[in-house]
Coordinates of N, CA and C in Angstrom, one line a residue:
X1 N -4.5 -6.3 -26.3 CA -4.2 -6.0 -24.9 C -2.9 -5.3 -24.9
X2 N -2.8 -4.2 -24.1 CA -1.6 -3.4 -24.0 C -0.8 -3.9 -22.8
X3 N 0.5 -3.9 -22.9 CA 1.4 -4.3 -21.8 C 1.9 -3.0 -21.1
X4 N 2.0 -3.1 -19.8 CA 2.5 -1.9 -19.1 C 3.8 -1.4 -19.5
X5 N 4.8 -2.4 -19.8 CA 6.1 -1.9 -20.1 C 6.1 -1.2 -21.5
X6 N 5.2 -1.5 -22.3 CA 5.1 -0.8 -23.6 C 4.6 0.6 -23.4
X7 N 3.7 0.8 -22.4 CA 3.1 2.1 -22.1 C 4.1 3.0 -21.5
X8 N 5.0 2.4 -20.7 CA 5.9 3.3 -20.0 C 6.9 4.1 -20.9
X9 N 7.1 3.6 -22.1 CA 7.9 4.3 -23.0 C 7.2 5.5 -23.7
X10 N 5.9 5.5 -23.6 CA 5.1 6.5 -24.3 C 5.1 7.8 -23.5
X11 N 4.8 8.9 -24.2 CA 4.7 10.2 -23.6 C 3.3 10.4 -23.0
X12 N 3.1 11.5 -22.3 CA 1.9 11.8 -21.6 C 0.7 11.9 -22.6
X13 N 1.0 12.6 -23.7 CA 0.0 12.8 -24.8 C -0.4 11.5 -25.4
X14 N 0.6 10.7 -25.7 CA 0.3 9.4 -26.3 C -0.6 8.5 -25.4
X15 N -0.3 8.6 -24.1 CA -1.1 7.8 -23.1 C -2.5 8.3 -23.1
X16 N -2.7 9.6 -23.1 CA -4.0 10.2 -23.0 C -4.8 9.9 -24.3
X17 N -4.1 9.9 -25.4 CA -4.8 9.5 -26.7 C -5.3 8.1 -26.6
X18 N -4.4 7.2 -26.2 CA -4.7 5.8 -26.1 C -5.9 5.6 -25.1
X19 N -5.9 6.4 -24.0 CA -7.0 6.3 -23.0 C -8.3 6.7 -23.7
X20 N -8.3 7.8 -24.4 CA -9.5 8.2 -25.1 C -10.0 7.2 -26.1
X21 N -9.1 6.6 -26.8 CA -9.5 5.6 -27.8 C -10.2 4.4 -27.1
X22 N -9.5 4.0 -26.0 CA -10.1 2.8 -25.3 C -11.4 3.1 -24.6
X23 N -11.6 4.3 -24.2 CA -12.9 4.8 -23.6 C -14.0 4.8 -24.6
X24 N -13.6 5.3 -25.8 CA -14.5 5.4 -26.9 C -15.0 3.9 -27.3
X25 N -14.0 3.0 -27.4 CA -14.2 1.7 -27.7 C -15.1 1.0 -26.7
X26 N -14.9 1.3 -25.4 CA -15.7 0.7 -24.4 C -17.2 1.2 -24.5
X27 N -17.4 2.5 -24.8 CA -18.7 3.0 -24.9 C -19.4 2.3 -26.1
X28 N -18.7 2.1 -27.2 CA -19.3 1.4 -28.4 C -19.6 -0.1 -28.0
X29 N -18.8 -0.7 -27.2 CA -19.0 -2.1 -26.8 C -20.2 -2.1 -25.9
X30 N -20.4 -1.1 -25.0 CA -21.5 -1.1 -24.1 C -22.8 -1.0 -24.9
X31 N -22.8 -0.2 -25.9 CA -24.0 0.0 -26.8 C -24.3 -1.3 -27.5
X32 N -23.2 -2.0 -28.0 CA -23.4 -3.3 -28.6 C -24.0 -4.3 -27.7
X33 N -23.6 -4.2 -26.4 CA -24.2 -5.2 -25.4 C -25.7 -5.0 -25.2
X34 N -26.0 -3.7 -25.1 CA -27.4 -3.4 -24.9 C -28.3 -3.7 -26.1
X35 N -27.7 -3.5 -27.3 CA -28.5 -3.8 -28.5 C -28.4 -5.3 -28.9
X36 N -27.7 -6.1 -28.1 CA -27.7 -7.5 -28.4 C -26.6 -7.8 -29.5
X37 N -25.5 -7.3 -29.4 CA -24.4 -7.5 -30.3 C -23.8 -8.9 -30.2
X38 N -22.7 -9.1 -31.0 CA -22.1 -10.4 -31.0 C -21.4 -10.7 -29.7
X39 N -21.3 -12.0 -29.4 CA -20.7 -12.5 -28.2 C -19.2 -12.1 -28.1
X40 N -18.5 -12.0 -29.2 CA -17.1 -11.6 -29.2 C -17.0 -10.1 -28.7
X41 N -17.9 -9.3 -29.1 CA -17.9 -7.9 -28.6 C -18.1 -7.8 -27.1
X42 N -19.1 -8.6 -26.7 CA -19.4 -8.5 -25.2 C -18.2 -9.1 -24.4
X43 N -17.5 -10.1 -24.9 CA -16.4 -10.6 -24.3 C -15.2 -9.7 -24.2
X44 N -15.2 -8.8 -25.2 CA -14.0 -7.8 -25.3 C -14.1 -6.7 -24.3
X45 N -15.3 -6.5 -23.7 CA -15.4 -5.4 -22.7 C -14.4 -5.5 -21.5
X46 N -14.2 -6.7 -21.0 CA -13.3 -6.9 -19.9 C -11.9 -6.5 -20.2
X47 N -11.4 -6.9 -21.4 CA -10.0 -6.6 -21.8 C -9.9 -5.1 -22.0
X48 N -10.9 -4.4 -22.6 CA -10.8 -3.0 -22.8 C -10.8 -2.2 -21.4
X49 N -11.6 -2.7 -20.5 CA -11.6 -2.1 -19.1 C -10.3 -2.2 -18.5
X50 N -9.6 -3.4 -18.6 CA -8.3 -3.7 -18.0 C -7.3 -2.8 -18.7
X51 N -7.4 -2.6 -20.0 CA -6.5 -1.7 -20.7 C -6.6 -0.3 -20.2
X52 N -7.8 0.2 -20.0 CA -8.0 1.5 -19.4 C -7.3 1.7 -18.1
X53 N -7.5 0.6 -17.3 CA -6.9 0.6 -15.9 C -5.3 0.7 -16.0
X54 N -4.8 -0.1 -17.0 CA -3.3 -0.1 -17.1 C -2.8 1.2 -17.5
X55 N -3.5 1.9 -18.5 CA -3.1 3.2 -19.0 C -3.1 4.2 -17.9
X56 N -4.2 4.2 -17.1 CA -4.3 5.1 -16.0 C -3.2 4.9 -14.9
X57 N -2.9 3.6 -14.7 CA -1.9 3.3 -13.7 C -0.6 3.8 -14.1
X58 N -0.2 3.6 -15.3 CA 1.1 4.1 -15.9 C 1.1 5.6 -15.9
X59 N 0.0 6.2 -16.3 CA -0.1 7.7 -16.3 C 0.2 8.3 -14.9
X60 N -0.5 7.7 -13.9 CA -0.4 8.2 -12.5 C 1.0 7.9 -12.0
X61 N 1.6 6.8 -12.3 CA 3.0 6.6 -11.9 C 4.0 7.6 -12.5
X62 N 3.8 7.9 -13.7 CA 4.6 8.9 -14.4 C 4.4 10.3 -13.7
X63 N 3.2 10.6 -13.4 CA 2.9 11.9 -12.7 C 3.6 12.0 -11.4
X64 N 3.5 10.9 -10.6 CA 4.1 10.9 -9.3 C 5.6 11.0 -9.4
X65 N 6.2 10.3 -10.4 CA 7.7 10.4 -10.6 C 8.1 11.8 -10.9
X66 N 7.3 12.5 -11.8 CA 7.7 13.8 -12.1 C 7.6 14.7 -10.9
X67 N 6.6 14.5 -10.1 CA 6.5 15.4 -8.9 C 7.6 15.1 -7.9
X68 N 8.0 13.8 -7.8 CA 9.1 13.4 -6.9 C 10.4 14.2 -7.4
X69 N 10.6 14.2 -8.7 CA 11.8 14.9 -9.2 C 11.7 16.4 -9.0
X70 N 10.6 16.9 -9.1 CA 10.4 18.4 -8.9 C 10.6 18.8 -7.5
X71 N 10.2 18.0 -6.5 CA 10.4 18.4 -5.1 C 11.6 17.8 -4.5
X72 N 12.4 17.1 -5.2 CA 13.6 16.5 -4.5 C 14.5 17.6 -4.1
X73 N 15.0 17.6 -2.9 CA 15.9 18.6 -2.4 C 15.2 19.8 -1.7
X74 N 13.9 19.8 -1.9 CA 13.2 20.9 -1.2 C 12.9 20.6 0.2
X75 N 12.6 21.6 1.0 CA 12.4 21.4 2.4 C 11.2 20.5 2.7
X76 N 10.1 20.8 2.1 CA 8.8 20.1 2.3 C 8.5 19.2 1.2
X77 N 7.9 18.0 1.5 CA 7.5 17.0 0.5 C 6.0 16.9 0.6
X78 N 5.3 16.8 -0.5 CA 3.8 16.7 -0.5 C 3.4 15.5 0.4
X79 N 2.2 15.5 1.0 CA 1.8 14.5 1.9 C 1.7 13.1 1.2
X80 N 1.3 13.1 0.0 CA 1.1 11.8 -0.7 C 2.4 11.2 -1.1
X81 N 3.5 11.9 -1.0 CA 4.9 11.3 -1.3 C 5.6 11.0 0.0
X82 N 5.1 11.3 1.2 CA 5.8 11.0 2.4 C 5.6 9.5 2.8
X83 N 6.4 9.1 3.7 CA 6.3 7.7 4.1 C 5.0 7.5 4.9
X84 N 4.3 6.4 4.6 CA 3.0 6.2 5.2 C 3.1 5.8 6.7
X85 N 3.8 4.7 6.9 CA 4.0 4.1 8.2 C 2.7 3.9 8.9
X86 N 2.7 4.1 10.3 CA 1.4 4.2 11.0 C 1.4 5.5 11.7
X87 N 0.2 5.9 12.2 CA 0.0 7.2 12.8 C 1.0 7.4 14.0
X88 N 1.1 6.3 14.8 CA 1.9 6.3 16.0 C 3.4 6.5 15.6
X89 N 3.8 5.7 14.5 CA 5.2 5.8 14.1 C 5.6 7.2 13.6
X90 N 4.6 7.8 12.9 CA 4.9 9.1 12.3 C 5.1 10.2 13.5
X91 N 4.3 10.0 14.6 CA 4.4 10.9 15.7 C 5.5 10.6 16.7
X92 N 6.1 9.4 16.6 CA 7.1 9.0 17.6 C 8.4 9.9 17.4
X93 N 9.1 9.9 18.5 CA 10.3 10.7 18.5 C 11.4 10.1 17.5
X94 N 12.2 11.0 16.9 CA 13.2 10.6 16.0 C 14.4 10.0 16.9
X95 N 15.3 9.3 16.2 CA 16.5 8.8 16.9 C 17.2 9.8 17.6
X96 N 17.4 11.0 17.0 CA 18.1 12.1 17.6 C 17.4 12.6 18.8
X97 N 16.1 12.8 18.7 CA 15.3 13.3 19.8 C 15.4 12.3 21.0
X98 N 15.4 11.0 20.7 CA 15.5 10.0 21.7 C 16.8 10.0 22.5
X99 N 17.9 10.3 21.7 CA 19.2 10.2 22.3 C 19.6 11.5 23.1
X100 N 18.8 12.6 22.9 CA 19.1 13.8 23.6 C 18.8 13.7 25.1
X101 N 19.5 14.4 25.9 CA 19.3 14.4 27.3 C 19.0 15.8 27.8
X102 N 18.2 15.9 28.8 CA 17.9 17.2 29.3 C 19.1 17.7 30.1
X103 N 19.1 19.0 30.3 CA 20.3 19.6 31.0 C 20.4 19.0 32.4
X104 N 19.3 18.8 33.1 CA 19.3 18.2 34.4 C 19.9 16.8 34.4
X105 N 19.5 16.0 33.4 CA 19.9 14.6 33.3 C 21.4 14.6 33.0
X106 N 21.9 15.5 32.1 CA 23.3 15.6 31.8 C 24.2 15.9 33.0
X107 N 23.7 16.9 33.8 CA 24.4 17.3 35.1 C 24.4 16.1 36.0
X108 N 23.3 15.4 36.1 CA 23.2 14.3 37.1 C 24.2 13.2 36.7
X109 N 24.3 12.9 35.4 CA 25.2 11.9 34.9 C 26.7 12.2 35.1
X110 N 27.0 13.5 35.0 CA 28.4 13.9 35.2 C 28.8 13.9 36.7
X111 N 27.9 14.4 37.5 CA 28.2 14.5 38.9 C 28.0 13.2 39.7
X112 N 27.2 12.3 39.2 CA 27.0 11.0 39.9 C 27.1 9.9 38.9
X113 N 28.4 9.6 38.5 CA 28.6 8.5 37.5 C 28.3 7.1 38.1
X114 N 28.1 6.1 37.3 CA 27.9 4.8 37.8 C 29.1 4.3 38.5
X115 N 28.8 3.7 39.7 CA 30.0 3.2 40.5 C 30.5 1.9 39.9
X116 N 31.8 1.8 40.0 CA 32.5 0.6 39.6 C 33.0 -0.2 40.8
X117 N 32.6 -1.4 40.8 CA 33.0 -2.3 42.0 C 34.0 -3.3 41.5
X118 N 35.0 -3.6 42.3 CA 36.0 -4.6 42.0 C 35.4 -5.9 42.5
X119 N 35.3 -6.9 41.6 CA 34.7 -8.2 41.9 C 35.9 -9.2 42.0
X120 N 35.9 -10.0 43.1 CA 36.9 -11.0 43.3 C 36.5 -12.2 42.5
X121 N 37.5 -12.8 41.8 CA 37.2 -14.0 41.0 C 37.1 -15.3 41.8

C-alpha cells in the first residue's frame, strides 16, 4: 500500500510510472479472478484500486498547484480555481459596489442631513 505523503515527494514521471504499474497489476489480478486464482490475489484487488486512486489524487493535486502558480498575479483565473460559493453569492454585489452611492443619493445626503434633536434628560 502506498501512502499519499510518500507520493507527494515524487515527480510527475515517477507518479505516472507507478500508476501504469498498478494498472497493469490490476489487470493481471482481474484475469486471475476470472480464471479462479488464489484468494490472496482476489483480496489484493481492493488495495490496488485504492493505490491507483491515491496516485491519481496526488497527481491531480500537483497539476492544480502548478496551474495556480502559473496564473498567480494574472488578471483572469481559470474557472476551476475560482471560489465555488453559491450561484447567488457569486452574482451578489461586492462590498465596494454595496457601499457606493448614486449621484442623486449623494446630493440628497449632503443637502438634507439627518436632523439632530436635543433631548432633555
